[in-house]
């Protein structure tokens, strides 16, 4: 049995032991690393998935591995991407014992420059401009034409999945292409936080800062994660000032405008607001169709206008979700070579489409329980077990946020909980979201499932 076959066997067992939603979320984008040792190394897409799988499913996977008795006794999860096409198998059970839905997710050859952290796949050629992002795009074009003299700093904000990262990286790539002598660096805020913390711990903060002080263009993605990080904010403030005073270009993104950034020093907010602040909103229907056409071209598939319109009408809020839909359709088309009709798309994308996307009390409880592998009855119970308290608090928070329920009503709906308990839970989750990236991503996943 090859390592790929071994991992497929493990996935088949896992799928029979968990909900389809959880299996799809945590295991559909995994693949086997080509190694020669006796260790089973598995690629996962990011640190968030790595930590979640290790904390929640590692023992379960080891148990299955021992049952299979393959001679391999250890599993290691690696955050990484493979520079070749990888066949990702999503296994589903069926009454006829057919395993198989083999979904070809083609991971593009990704070239990330270690000096700049820029990914060459992000360009203006494959960036779709519409009314929702036109101003942000125009500001970036102006900066490319004349760095540091147009908008400095440029602060771009908008919800998750609307193309902020693409625009930032495309801008960095274009500046490098035009000005070979400029030093450009793109960095995700959580990575910057990690660098600063480690540098302070290792007593080499000056060395780390000096490497950034040489930059001509500094691009920081998801700056909202500075919330609550006092020491990091202090170092970032000095770095920002040093670059700004020397007329170096600074570009920043966030999921909210500067004034709404919480637990961030006023002097930093003031710096952010001192340049150009622009938002990226939800794409309109025509732009969503244009984005779908671009993604189809990248994947080498053709879909009828009717199919594209159906997808665009039903996936309204997230460009990433549009791309995910095209990847799923491309995988289906490659395997089955069938003509893709609207009816076929309805079946392929039944977990993506928004037309059933109405939040209800029952759905919020169900999805949250599935996410954390607990029973719905436990969430409604009075148990104080740690593994139940967190999902229950998230349910309370979502009932408040998504359904706008009052605290007393939430308490009554959740089996007579006191309204002060509900208030405390909502405040706790709200505060933790400002500083806990993992919780933020977990709740975003829950929201996506609620509205799909």
XYZ file of C-alpha atoms in Angstrom:
452
model
C 0.000 0.000 0.000
C 1.431 3.383 -1.006
C 1.279 6.345 1.340
C -1.379 7.966 -0.852
C -3.505 4.815 -0.667
C -2.933 4.647 3.081
C -4.128 8.238 3.544
C -7.186 7.540 1.384
C -8.028 4.553 3.602
C -7.680 6.722 6.700
C -9.907 9.392 5.126
C -12.555 6.788 4.289
C -12.661 5.677 7.930
C -12.668 9.248 9.219
C -15.554 10.169 6.973
C -17.713 7.433 8.434
C -16.993 8.745 11.940
C -17.845 12.445 11.572
C -20.360 14.789 10.009
C -19.996 15.553 6.268
C -19.548 19.249 7.058
C -16.643 18.624 9.433
C -14.980 16.157 7.083
C -15.199 18.600 4.198
C -13.876 21.499 6.283
C -10.840 19.796 7.801
C -9.832 17.020 5.395
C -10.936 17.798 1.816
C -7.831 19.914 1.139
C -5.171 17.555 2.456
C -2.580 15.599 0.503
C 0.371 13.290 1.096
C 3.934 14.608 1.019
C 6.318 12.562 -1.112
C 8.795 11.344 1.521
C 10.986 8.260 1.735
C 10.867 7.692 5.497
C 8.492 5.670 7.657
C 6.554 8.766 8.646
C 3.219 9.666 7.043
C 3.476 13.397 6.316
C 0.297 15.200 5.331
C 0.026 18.631 3.737
C -2.659 20.921 5.145
C -3.506 24.378 3.743
C -2.726 26.574 6.772
C -1.757 26.682 10.459
C -5.366 27.002 11.551
C -6.274 23.629 9.969
C -3.015 22.075 11.235
C -3.677 23.025 14.856
C -7.343 22.032 14.683
C -6.622 18.586 13.192
C -3.756 17.924 15.625
C -5.818 18.943 18.651
C -9.071 17.258 17.668
C -8.356 14.326 15.372
C -4.749 13.216 15.892
C -5.531 10.341 18.295
C -8.425 9.231 16.111
C -6.115 9.132 13.068
C -3.430 7.179 14.979
C -6.038 4.630 16.082
C -7.146 4.094 12.462
C -3.499 3.847 11.373
C -2.862 1.057 13.886
C -6.007 -0.770 12.774
C -4.815 -0.712 9.165
C -1.421 -2.064 10.339
C 0.587 -0.528 7.510
C 3.951 -0.508 9.267
C 3.751 3.271 9.640
C 3.064 4.419 13.176
C 3.448 8.208 13.052
C 1.644 11.036 11.292
C 2.935 14.571 10.900
C 0.945 17.514 9.543
C 2.792 20.144 7.516
C 1.596 23.522 6.334
C 2.700 23.713 2.733
C 1.902 23.590 -0.924
C 3.115 21.263 -3.608
C 4.478 22.692 -6.865
C 2.813 20.046 -8.960
C -0.789 19.087 -9.602
C -2.225 17.139 -6.722
C -5.245 14.861 -6.878
C -7.321 15.553 -3.832
C -9.803 12.826 -3.105
C -12.991 13.476 -1.241
C -14.475 10.148 -0.265
C -18.134 9.725 0.377
C -20.073 6.716 1.481
C -23.043 5.479 -0.503
C -25.549 2.684 -0.206
C -23.915 0.855 -3.122
C -20.486 1.028 -1.402
C -19.018 3.151 -4.156
C -16.316 5.207 -2.509
C -15.568 7.696 -4.864
C -15.780 11.200 -5.675
C -12.316 12.118 -6.851
C -12.076 15.839 -7.042
C -9.139 17.208 -8.964
C -8.159 20.426 -7.246
C -5.345 21.812 -9.305
C -3.010 23.738 -7.051
C -1.357 26.313 -9.242
C 2.420 26.490 -9.381
C 2.942 28.959 -6.608
C 6.086 31.003 -6.517
C 6.536 33.045 -3.362
C 9.577 35.267 -3.234
C 11.153 34.760 0.231
C 12.563 38.305 0.205
C 9.236 40.015 -0.466
C 6.646 37.357 0.551
C 4.846 38.229 -2.702
C 3.050 35.514 -4.627
C 3.404 35.882 -8.388
C -0.035 34.424 -9.063
C -1.598 37.695 -7.862
C -1.589 40.219 -10.687
C -3.742 42.969 -12.160
C -4.316 40.804 -15.237
C -6.480 38.407 -13.208
C -7.966 41.029 -10.860
C -11.554 41.902 -11.778
C -12.504 45.554 -11.253
C -16.096 46.596 -10.564
C -18.008 49.318 -8.726
C -17.398 47.484 -5.432
C -13.589 47.845 -5.581
C -13.018 50.551 -8.198
C -11.727 53.240 -5.841
C -9.349 50.886 -4.020
C -8.022 49.667 -7.382
C -7.569 53.231 -8.660
C -5.609 54.182 -5.524
C -3.294 51.210 -5.983
C -2.732 52.069 -9.660
C -1.869 55.627 -8.641
C 0.650 54.321 -6.098
C 2.229 52.068 -8.733
C 2.678 55.033 -11.044
C 4.257 57.141 -8.315
C 4.988 55.382 -4.995
C 4.876 57.525 -1.842
C 3.520 60.643 -3.540
C -0.149 59.746 -4.060
C -1.793 58.096 -1.060
C 0.325 57.397 1.977
C -0.642 55.468 3.928
C -3.321 53.696 1.891
C -5.770 51.871 4.181
C -8.097 49.371 2.454
C -10.853 47.671 4.434
C -13.636 45.200 3.679
C -15.101 41.851 4.678
C -13.306 38.525 4.361
C -13.005 37.070 0.864
C -13.461 40.253 -1.189
C -10.005 40.388 -2.791
C -8.005 42.644 -0.466
C -5.022 40.290 -0.372
C -5.085 39.907 -4.160
C -5.077 43.678 -4.645
C -2.274 44.252 -2.127
C -0.056 41.539 -3.565
C -0.755 42.553 -7.172
C 0.276 46.107 -6.258
C 3.511 44.875 -4.709
C 4.282 42.679 -7.718
C 3.642 45.523 -10.167
C 5.852 47.942 -8.209
C 8.686 45.399 -8.271
C 8.220 44.896 -11.992
C 8.447 48.630 -12.714
C 11.059 49.669 -10.159
C 13.771 47.028 -9.880
C 15.700 49.019 -7.276
C 12.855 49.391 -4.745
C 12.689 47.123 -1.702
C 9.152 45.812 -1.222
C 7.829 43.603 1.581
C 4.349 42.079 2.007
C 3.567 40.613 5.416
C 0.466 39.257 7.115
C -0.111 40.988 10.426
C -0.116 37.786 12.477
C 3.296 36.963 10.978
C 4.576 40.422 11.910
C 3.283 39.955 15.462
C 5.098 36.618 15.683
C 8.335 38.166 14.388
C 8.192 41.000 16.925
C 7.370 38.699 19.863
C 10.164 36.250 18.971
C 12.631 39.088 18.451
C 11.837 40.550 21.867
C 12.163 37.094 23.437
C 15.504 36.468 21.691
C 16.717 40.009 22.421
C 17.297 40.852 18.754
C 14.431 43.278 18.158
C 16.769 45.920 16.710
C 18.099 43.475 14.138
C 14.563 42.550 13.098
C 13.485 46.200 12.879
C 16.558 47.172 10.872
C 15.606 44.658 8.190
C 12.227 46.414 7.840
C 13.566 49.953 8.105
C 15.367 49.463 4.775
C 12.070 49.033 2.915
C 10.702 51.409 0.280
C 7.228 49.825 0.205
C 5.704 48.093 3.252
C 2.425 46.177 2.780
C 0.628 44.876 5.896
C -2.393 42.571 5.531
C -5.128 42.135 8.200
C -3.899 44.806 10.606
C -6.950 44.214 12.847
C -4.969 41.414 14.508
C -2.859 44.046 16.268
C -5.821 44.447 18.642
C -4.778 43.959 22.243
C -1.081 43.452 21.432
C 0.305 46.450 23.355
C 4.033 45.793 22.962
C 3.636 44.870 19.300
C 1.608 48.049 18.696
C 4.384 50.110 20.265
C 7.055 48.588 18.006
C 4.766 48.863 14.982
C 4.095 52.531 15.755
C 7.828 53.336 15.753
C 8.343 51.338 12.556
C 5.404 53.091 10.881
C 6.702 56.528 11.877
C 10.229 55.799 10.703
C 9.059 54.711 7.237
C 6.410 57.419 6.910
C 8.764 60.246 7.877
C 11.202 59.058 5.206
C 8.453 59.097 2.580
C 8.275 55.313 2.220
C 5.013 53.875 0.874
C 2.785 52.067 3.388
C -0.276 50.027 2.343
C -2.533 48.450 4.966
C -5.604 46.203 4.870
C -8.178 45.405 7.537
C -11.638 43.903 7.869
C -12.945 47.198 9.312
C -12.204 50.947 9.099
C -9.631 52.495 11.474
C -12.279 54.045 13.733
C -13.767 50.587 14.418
C -10.479 48.909 15.333
C -10.777 48.005 18.999
C -8.008 47.727 21.605
C -5.686 49.613 19.266
C -3.980 52.798 20.414
C -5.548 56.060 19.250
C -2.203 57.288 17.930
C -2.070 54.289 15.558
C -5.657 54.838 14.396
C -4.744 58.461 13.770
C -1.799 57.393 11.586
C -4.029 55.011 9.622
C -6.581 57.772 9.018
C -3.887 60.249 7.998
C -3.780 59.024 4.412
C -6.426 57.522 2.117
C -9.048 55.193 3.611
C -11.108 53.210 1.073
C -13.449 50.261 1.343
C -14.126 47.204 -0.787
C -17.807 46.300 -0.626
C -19.821 43.336 -1.908
C -19.503 42.745 -5.680
C -22.619 43.341 -7.780
C -24.116 40.685 -10.079
C -22.280 41.772 -13.245
C -18.950 41.823 -11.435
C -19.598 38.394 -9.911
C -20.224 37.014 -13.400
C -17.010 38.658 -14.644
C -15.098 37.099 -11.742
C -16.552 33.676 -12.558
C -15.497 34.041 -16.202
C -11.956 34.906 -15.107
C -11.812 31.888 -12.795
C -13.159 29.627 -15.561
C -10.437 30.867 -17.897
C -7.778 30.157 -15.267
C -9.117 26.609 -14.867
C -9.529 26.033 -18.591
C -13.255 25.307 -18.529
C -16.241 26.815 -20.329
C -19.632 27.306 -18.715
C -22.770 28.674 -20.321
C -24.010 32.166 -19.488
C -27.028 30.599 -17.799
C -24.852 28.514 -15.489
C -22.641 31.500 -14.654
C -25.686 33.649 -13.894
C -27.138 30.948 -11.645
C -23.906 30.726 -9.631
C -23.543 34.520 -9.417
C -27.162 34.975 -8.315
C -26.747 32.449 -5.509
C -23.232 33.216 -4.242
C -23.348 36.908 -3.432
C -20.986 37.811 -0.638
C -17.606 36.197 -1.130
C -15.175 36.054 -4.064
C -13.343 33.140 -2.454
C -16.597 31.209 -2.458
C -17.076 31.962 -6.167
C -13.617 30.573 -6.868
C -14.344 27.521 -4.728
C -17.476 26.858 -6.783
C -15.487 26.927 -10.039
C -12.816 24.615 -8.585
C -15.516 22.137 -7.580
C -17.191 22.260 -10.991
C -13.824 21.929 -12.772
C -13.020 18.849 -10.696
C -16.386 17.279 -11.527
C -16.051 18.071 -15.233
C -12.548 16.601 -15.410
C -13.608 13.316 -13.830
C -17.001 12.753 -15.434
C -16.613 14.707 -18.720
C -20.291 15.629 -18.551
C -21.963 18.741 -19.918
C -22.488 21.160 -17.028
C -26.135 22.234 -16.885
C -27.879 24.392 -14.303
C -29.466 21.276 -12.795
C -26.072 19.618 -12.566
C -24.584 22.731 -10.923
C -27.397 22.742 -8.356
C -26.347 19.233 -7.367
C -22.574 19.898 -7.424
C -22.861 23.130 -5.433
C -25.650 22.238 -3.039
C -23.349 22.988 -0.080
C -22.263 26.342 -1.577
C -25.491 27.926 -2.717
C -27.025 30.713 -0.652
C -30.708 30.186 -1.479
C -31.285 28.198 1.724
C -29.134 30.632 3.632
C -31.469 31.806 6.339
C -30.216 31.825 9.903
C -32.545 30.266 12.458
C -32.201 29.287 16.102
C -32.228 25.618 15.161
C -29.640 26.031 12.404
C -27.241 28.040 14.584
C -27.367 25.373 17.303
C -27.032 22.504 14.804
C -24.093 23.982 12.877
C -22.216 25.005 16.034
C -22.726 21.559 17.584
C -21.397 19.908 14.404
C -18.412 22.241 14.303
C -17.295 21.266 17.801
C -18.480 17.635 17.701
C -20.895 18.005 20.594
C -24.568 17.138 20.948
C -27.225 19.805 20.458
C -28.788 18.664 23.728
C -25.503 19.422 25.524
C -25.617 23.034 24.331
C -29.126 23.347 25.771
C -28.135 21.633 29.026
C -26.645 23.184 32.168
C -23.370 21.263 32.090
C -20.252 23.340 32.778
C -17.845 21.057 30.916
C -15.232 23.144 29.116
C -15.859 21.469 25.767
C -19.564 22.433 25.998
C -19.271 25.941 27.486
C -17.427 27.397 24.495
C -19.926 26.183 21.821
C -22.815 27.323 24.030
C -21.307 30.812 24.363
C -20.774 30.966 20.598
C -24.431 30.022 20.034
C -25.486 32.851 22.370
C -23.190 35.287 20.554
C -24.528 34.263 17.123
C -28.160 34.455 18.219
C -27.444 38.008 19.346
C -25.451 38.958 16.226
C -27.354 37.151 13.471
C -30.937 37.077 14.788
C -30.738 40.258 16.931
C -32.385 38.459 19.855
C -32.505 40.176 23.236
C -30.490 38.688 26.103
C -33.602 37.498 27.998
C -35.026 35.878 24.844
C -31.756 34.044 24.154
C -31.810 32.795 27.747
C -35.371 31.502 27.381
C -34.609 29.804 24.047
C -31.594 28.041 25.564
C -33.531 26.211 28.242
C -34.021 29.058 30.701
C -30.524 30.509 31.013
C -30.282 33.739 33.029
C -29.967 36.871 30.875
C -26.813 37.949 32.762
C -25.195 34.645 31.792
C -26.042 35.399 28.166
C -24.654 38.936 28.451
C -21.406 37.601 29.920
C -21.092 34.968 27.173
C -21.647 37.468 24.353
C -19.164 39.934 25.860
C -16.572 37.180 26.349
C -16.781 36.022 22.716
C -16.842 39.608 21.441
C -13.682 40.484 23.404
C -11.880 37.290 22.434
C -12.631 37.823 18.747
C -10.559 41.003 18.857
C -7.401 39.136 19.817
C -7.930 35.469 18.897
C -7.473 34.772 15.184
C -8.381 31.075 15.549
C -11.728 31.880 17.173
C -12.383 34.481 14.473
C -11.849 31.850 11.758
C -13.944 29.250 13.596
C -16.906 31.628 13.831
C -16.491 32.639 10.180
C -16.699 28.943 9.245
C -19.841 28.549 11.349
C -21.391 31.598 9.670
C -20.584 30.222 6.214
C -22.286 26.922 7.066
C -25.315 28.681 8.533
C -25.872 30.662 5.347
C -25.125 27.936 2.805
